[in-house]
Short mmCIF file of N, CA and C in Angstrom, two decimals:
data_model
loop_
_atom_site.label_atom_id
_atom_site.label_comp_id
_atom_site.label_asym_id
_atom_site.label_seq_id
_atom_site.Cartn_x
_atom_site.Cartn_y
_atom_site.Cartn_z
N UNK A 691 117.45 69.88 239.07
CA UNK A 691 118.39 70.82 239.62
C UNK A 691 117.96 72.23 239.21
N UNK A 692 117.79 73.13 240.15
CA UNK A 692 117.42 74.51 239.88
C UNK A 692 118.62 75.28 239.33
N UNK A 693 118.33 76.34 238.60
CA UNK A 693 119.37 77.17 238.00
C UNK A 693 119.09 78.61 238.38
N UNK A 694 120.13 79.34 238.76
CA UNK A 694 119.92 80.72 239.17
C UNK A 694 121.07 81.62 238.79
N UNK A 695 120.92 82.87 239.15
CA UNK A 695 121.98 83.84 238.88
C UNK A 695 121.95 84.94 239.93
N UNK A 696 123.10 85.58 240.07
CA UNK A 696 123.25 86.82 240.83
C UNK A 696 124.03 87.75 239.91
N UNK A 697 123.49 88.95 239.66
CA UNK A 697 124.16 89.89 238.77
C UNK A 697 124.35 91.22 239.49
N UNK A 698 125.56 91.73 239.41
CA UNK A 698 125.89 93.04 239.99
C UNK A 698 125.97 94.03 238.83
N UNK A 699 125.15 95.07 238.90
CA UNK A 699 125.08 96.11 237.88
C UNK A 699 125.58 97.41 238.50
N UNK A 700 126.22 98.23 237.70
CA UNK A 700 126.80 99.48 238.20
C UNK A 700 126.28 100.67 237.39
N UNK A 701 125.04 101.08 237.65
CA UNK A 701 124.51 102.23 236.91
C UNK A 701 125.16 103.53 237.37
N UNK A 702 125.22 104.48 236.45
CA UNK A 702 125.69 105.82 236.81
C UNK A 702 124.73 106.39 237.86
N UNK A 703 125.24 107.15 238.83
CA UNK A 703 124.37 107.67 239.89
C UNK A 703 123.12 108.38 239.36
N UNK A 704 123.26 109.13 238.29
CA UNK A 704 122.11 109.85 237.75
C UNK A 704 121.10 108.94 237.06
N UNK A 705 121.46 107.67 236.85
CA UNK A 705 120.57 106.71 236.19
C UNK A 705 120.08 105.61 237.14
N UNK A 706 120.43 105.73 238.43
CA UNK A 706 120.08 104.67 239.38
C UNK A 706 118.59 104.38 239.39
N UNK A 707 117.76 105.38 239.58
CA UNK A 707 116.31 105.14 239.70
C UNK A 707 115.73 104.57 238.40
N UNK A 708 116.19 105.07 237.26
CA UNK A 708 115.73 104.54 235.97
C UNK A 708 116.13 103.08 235.82
N UNK A 709 117.37 102.76 236.22
CA UNK A 709 117.85 101.39 236.11
C UNK A 709 117.02 100.47 237.00
N UNK A 710 116.77 100.89 238.23
CA UNK A 710 115.98 100.08 239.16
C UNK A 710 114.57 99.88 238.61
N UNK A 711 113.97 100.91 238.07
CA UNK A 711 112.63 100.82 237.49
C UNK A 711 112.62 99.78 236.35
N UNK A 712 113.61 99.86 235.47
CA UNK A 712 113.68 98.90 234.37
C UNK A 712 113.93 97.48 234.88
N UNK A 713 114.76 97.33 235.91
CA UNK A 713 115.01 96.01 236.49
C UNK A 713 113.72 95.41 237.04
N UNK A 714 112.89 96.23 237.67
CA UNK A 714 111.61 95.73 238.18
C UNK A 714 110.66 95.34 237.04
N UNK A 715 110.71 96.04 235.92
CA UNK A 715 109.89 95.66 234.77
C UNK A 715 110.31 94.30 234.22
N UNK A 716 111.61 94.08 234.13
CA UNK A 716 112.12 92.79 233.66
C UNK A 716 111.76 91.70 234.68
N UNK A 717 111.86 92.01 235.97
CA UNK A 717 111.51 91.04 237.01
C UNK A 717 110.04 90.65 236.91
N UNK A 718 109.18 91.61 236.66
CA UNK A 718 107.75 91.31 236.53
C UNK A 718 107.50 90.38 235.34
N UNK A 719 108.18 90.60 234.23
CA UNK A 719 108.05 89.72 233.07
C UNK A 719 108.57 88.32 233.40
N UNK A 720 109.65 88.24 234.19
CA UNK A 720 110.20 86.93 234.57
C UNK A 720 109.21 86.13 235.39
N UNK A 721 108.45 86.79 236.24
CA UNK A 721 107.47 86.10 237.09
C UNK A 721 106.42 85.35 236.27
N UNK A 722 106.20 85.77 235.04
CA UNK A 722 105.18 85.15 234.20
C UNK A 722 105.72 84.01 233.32
N UNK A 723 107.01 83.70 233.45
CA UNK A 723 107.62 82.69 232.58
C UNK A 723 107.51 81.29 233.18
N UNK A 724 107.31 80.28 232.32
CA UNK A 724 107.29 78.90 232.81
C UNK A 724 108.61 78.56 233.51
N UNK A 725 108.53 77.86 234.60
CA UNK A 725 109.72 77.44 235.33
C UNK A 725 110.27 78.48 236.27
N UNK A 726 109.60 79.62 236.41
CA UNK A 726 110.04 80.68 237.30
C UNK A 726 109.93 80.23 238.76
N UNK A 727 110.94 80.55 239.56
CA UNK A 727 110.90 80.28 241.01
C UNK A 727 110.96 81.57 241.82
N UNK A 728 111.92 82.43 241.53
CA UNK A 728 112.04 83.67 242.31
C UNK A 728 112.86 84.70 241.55
N UNK A 729 112.68 85.97 241.96
CA UNK A 729 113.45 87.06 241.37
C UNK A 729 113.59 88.15 242.43
N UNK A 730 114.67 88.89 242.38
CA UNK A 730 114.86 89.98 243.32
C UNK A 730 115.62 91.12 242.68
N UNK A 731 115.32 92.33 243.12
CA UNK A 731 116.05 93.53 242.71
C UNK A 731 116.48 94.21 244.00
N UNK A 732 117.77 94.38 244.19
CA UNK A 732 118.34 94.92 245.41
C UNK A 732 119.25 96.10 245.06
N UNK A 733 119.39 97.04 245.95
CA UNK A 733 120.32 98.15 245.78
C UNK A 733 121.22 98.19 247.02
N UNK A 734 122.52 98.33 246.80
CA UNK A 734 123.42 98.44 247.94
C UNK A 734 123.12 99.72 248.70
N UNK A 735 123.37 99.74 250.01
CA UNK A 735 123.04 100.93 250.80
C UNK A 735 123.63 102.23 250.27
N UNK A 736 124.81 102.16 249.65
CA UNK A 736 125.42 103.38 249.12
C UNK A 736 124.94 103.72 247.71
N UNK A 737 124.08 102.88 247.14
CA UNK A 737 123.57 103.12 245.79
C UNK A 737 124.57 102.86 244.69
N UNK A 738 125.69 102.26 245.03
CA UNK A 738 126.73 102.01 244.03
C UNK A 738 126.48 100.84 243.11
N UNK A 739 125.60 99.94 243.53
CA UNK A 739 125.33 98.77 242.70
C UNK A 739 123.87 98.35 242.85
N UNK A 740 123.35 97.80 241.78
CA UNK A 740 122.05 97.15 241.79
C UNK A 740 122.33 95.67 241.62
N UNK A 741 121.76 94.85 242.49
CA UNK A 741 121.99 93.41 242.44
C UNK A 741 120.68 92.74 242.08
N UNK A 742 120.70 91.99 240.98
CA UNK A 742 119.50 91.25 240.59
C UNK A 742 119.75 89.77 240.81
N UNK A 743 118.71 89.07 241.22
CA UNK A 743 118.80 87.64 241.47
C UNK A 743 117.63 86.94 240.79
N UNK A 744 117.82 85.70 240.44
CA UNK A 744 116.73 84.94 239.86
C UNK A 744 116.97 83.46 240.02
N UNK A 745 115.87 82.71 240.08
CA UNK A 745 115.96 81.26 240.16
C UNK A 745 114.87 80.66 239.29
N UNK A 746 115.22 79.58 238.61
CA UNK A 746 114.33 78.89 237.69
C UNK A 746 114.43 77.39 237.93
N UNK A 747 113.43 76.66 237.47
CA UNK A 747 113.42 75.22 237.66
C UNK A 747 114.55 74.53 236.92
N UNK A 748 115.04 75.15 235.83
CA UNK A 748 116.10 74.54 235.03
C UNK A 748 116.85 75.62 234.25
N UNK A 749 117.99 75.25 233.71
CA UNK A 749 118.73 76.19 232.88
C UNK A 749 117.92 76.55 231.63
N UNK A 750 117.20 75.59 231.09
CA UNK A 750 116.37 75.85 229.91
C UNK A 750 115.30 76.90 230.21
N UNK A 751 114.68 76.82 231.38
CA UNK A 751 113.67 77.81 231.77
C UNK A 751 114.31 79.19 231.91
N UNK A 752 115.52 79.24 232.48
CA UNK A 752 116.24 80.51 232.58
C UNK A 752 116.53 81.08 231.21
N UNK A 753 117.04 80.26 230.28
CA UNK A 753 117.38 80.74 228.95
C UNK A 753 116.17 81.30 228.22
N UNK A 754 115.02 80.65 228.38
CA UNK A 754 113.79 81.16 227.76
C UNK A 754 113.40 82.50 228.37
N UNK A 755 113.49 82.62 229.68
CA UNK A 755 113.16 83.88 230.36
C UNK A 755 114.16 84.97 229.98
N UNK A 756 115.44 84.61 229.84
CA UNK A 756 116.46 85.59 229.46
C UNK A 756 116.17 86.14 228.07
N UNK A 757 115.62 85.33 227.20
CA UNK A 757 115.26 85.81 225.86
C UNK A 757 114.16 86.86 225.94
N UNK A 758 113.20 86.65 226.83
CA UNK A 758 112.14 87.65 227.04
C UNK A 758 112.76 88.96 227.52
N UNK A 759 113.70 88.87 228.46
CA UNK A 759 114.39 90.06 228.95
C UNK A 759 115.15 90.76 227.85
N UNK A 760 115.80 90.00 227.00
CA UNK A 760 116.54 90.58 225.88
C UNK A 760 115.59 91.34 224.94
N UNK A 761 114.42 90.76 224.69
CA UNK A 761 113.42 91.42 223.85
C UNK A 761 112.93 92.73 224.47
N UNK A 762 113.01 92.84 225.78
CA UNK A 762 112.60 94.07 226.48
C UNK A 762 113.73 95.11 226.48
N UNK A 763 114.87 94.76 225.95
CA UNK A 763 115.99 95.69 225.92
C UNK A 763 117.00 95.47 227.03
N UNK A 764 116.75 94.50 227.90
CA UNK A 764 117.73 94.17 228.94
C UNK A 764 118.90 93.45 228.24
N UNK A 765 120.10 93.72 228.68
CA UNK A 765 121.27 93.11 228.05
C UNK A 765 121.99 92.25 229.08
N UNK A 766 121.72 90.95 229.10
CA UNK A 766 122.33 90.09 230.12
C UNK A 766 123.85 90.12 230.15
N UNK A 767 124.48 90.37 229.00
CA UNK A 767 125.94 90.45 228.95
C UNK A 767 126.33 91.85 228.48
N UNK A 768 127.44 92.33 228.96
CA UNK A 768 127.92 93.60 228.46
C UNK A 768 127.52 94.78 229.30
N UNK A 769 127.36 95.92 228.62
CA UNK A 769 127.17 97.19 229.29
C UNK A 769 126.00 97.92 228.65
N UNK A 770 125.05 98.36 229.45
CA UNK A 770 123.94 99.16 228.91
C UNK A 770 124.34 100.63 228.93
N UNK A 771 123.53 101.46 228.30
CA UNK A 771 123.80 102.89 228.27
C UNK A 771 123.72 103.53 229.66
N UNK A 772 123.08 102.85 230.61
CA UNK A 772 122.90 103.40 231.96
C UNK A 772 124.04 103.03 232.90
N UNK A 773 124.87 102.08 232.50
CA UNK A 773 125.91 101.56 233.40
C UNK A 773 127.27 102.20 233.13
N UNK A 774 128.05 102.32 234.19
CA UNK A 774 129.38 102.92 234.08
C UNK A 774 130.49 101.88 233.98
N UNK A 775 130.18 100.64 234.27
CA UNK A 775 131.16 99.57 234.09
C UNK A 775 130.41 98.27 233.84
N UNK A 776 131.07 97.29 233.24
CA UNK A 776 130.37 96.04 232.91
C UNK A 776 129.83 95.35 234.15
N UNK A 777 128.68 94.74 233.97
CA UNK A 777 128.06 93.99 235.07
C UNK A 777 128.83 92.70 235.32
N UNK A 778 128.64 92.17 236.49
CA UNK A 778 129.24 90.88 236.88
C UNK A 778 128.09 89.91 237.08
N UNK A 779 128.08 88.83 236.32
CA UNK A 779 127.00 87.84 236.41
C UNK A 779 127.60 86.51 236.86
N UNK A 780 126.98 85.93 237.87
CA UNK A 780 127.39 84.63 238.40
C UNK A 780 126.21 83.68 238.30
N UNK A 781 126.42 82.55 237.63
CA UNK A 781 125.36 81.55 237.49
C UNK A 781 125.51 80.50 238.59
N UNK A 782 124.38 79.96 239.02
CA UNK A 782 124.34 79.05 240.16
C UNK A 782 123.48 77.83 239.84
N UNK A 783 123.84 76.69 240.42
CA UNK A 783 122.99 75.49 240.34
C UNK A 783 122.77 74.98 241.76
N UNK A 784 121.57 74.48 242.00
CA UNK A 784 121.28 73.93 243.33
C UNK A 784 121.87 72.53 243.42
N UNK A 785 122.20 72.14 244.63
CA UNK A 785 122.74 70.78 244.86
C UNK A 785 122.09 70.19 246.07
#
């Protein structure tokens, strides 16, 4: 069963480009992790939210990749200095 996530991030307008740049750096690191399937970085048309997506072969593969992201300074839970409100993270399993 594959494991994935969709996360909605709300960076301050003046930090949007920096946030997107950092999200792409984390995405690139995710691509090199065992069990990686896919990753995406999206921005809503109004620039109000950055949506990140990811899929892994298993929850264990996701957790290992999330640790790499944490080491890079990405904070899967909570609020970063660039965000104006807490992110919303939804975890998914394939069926």
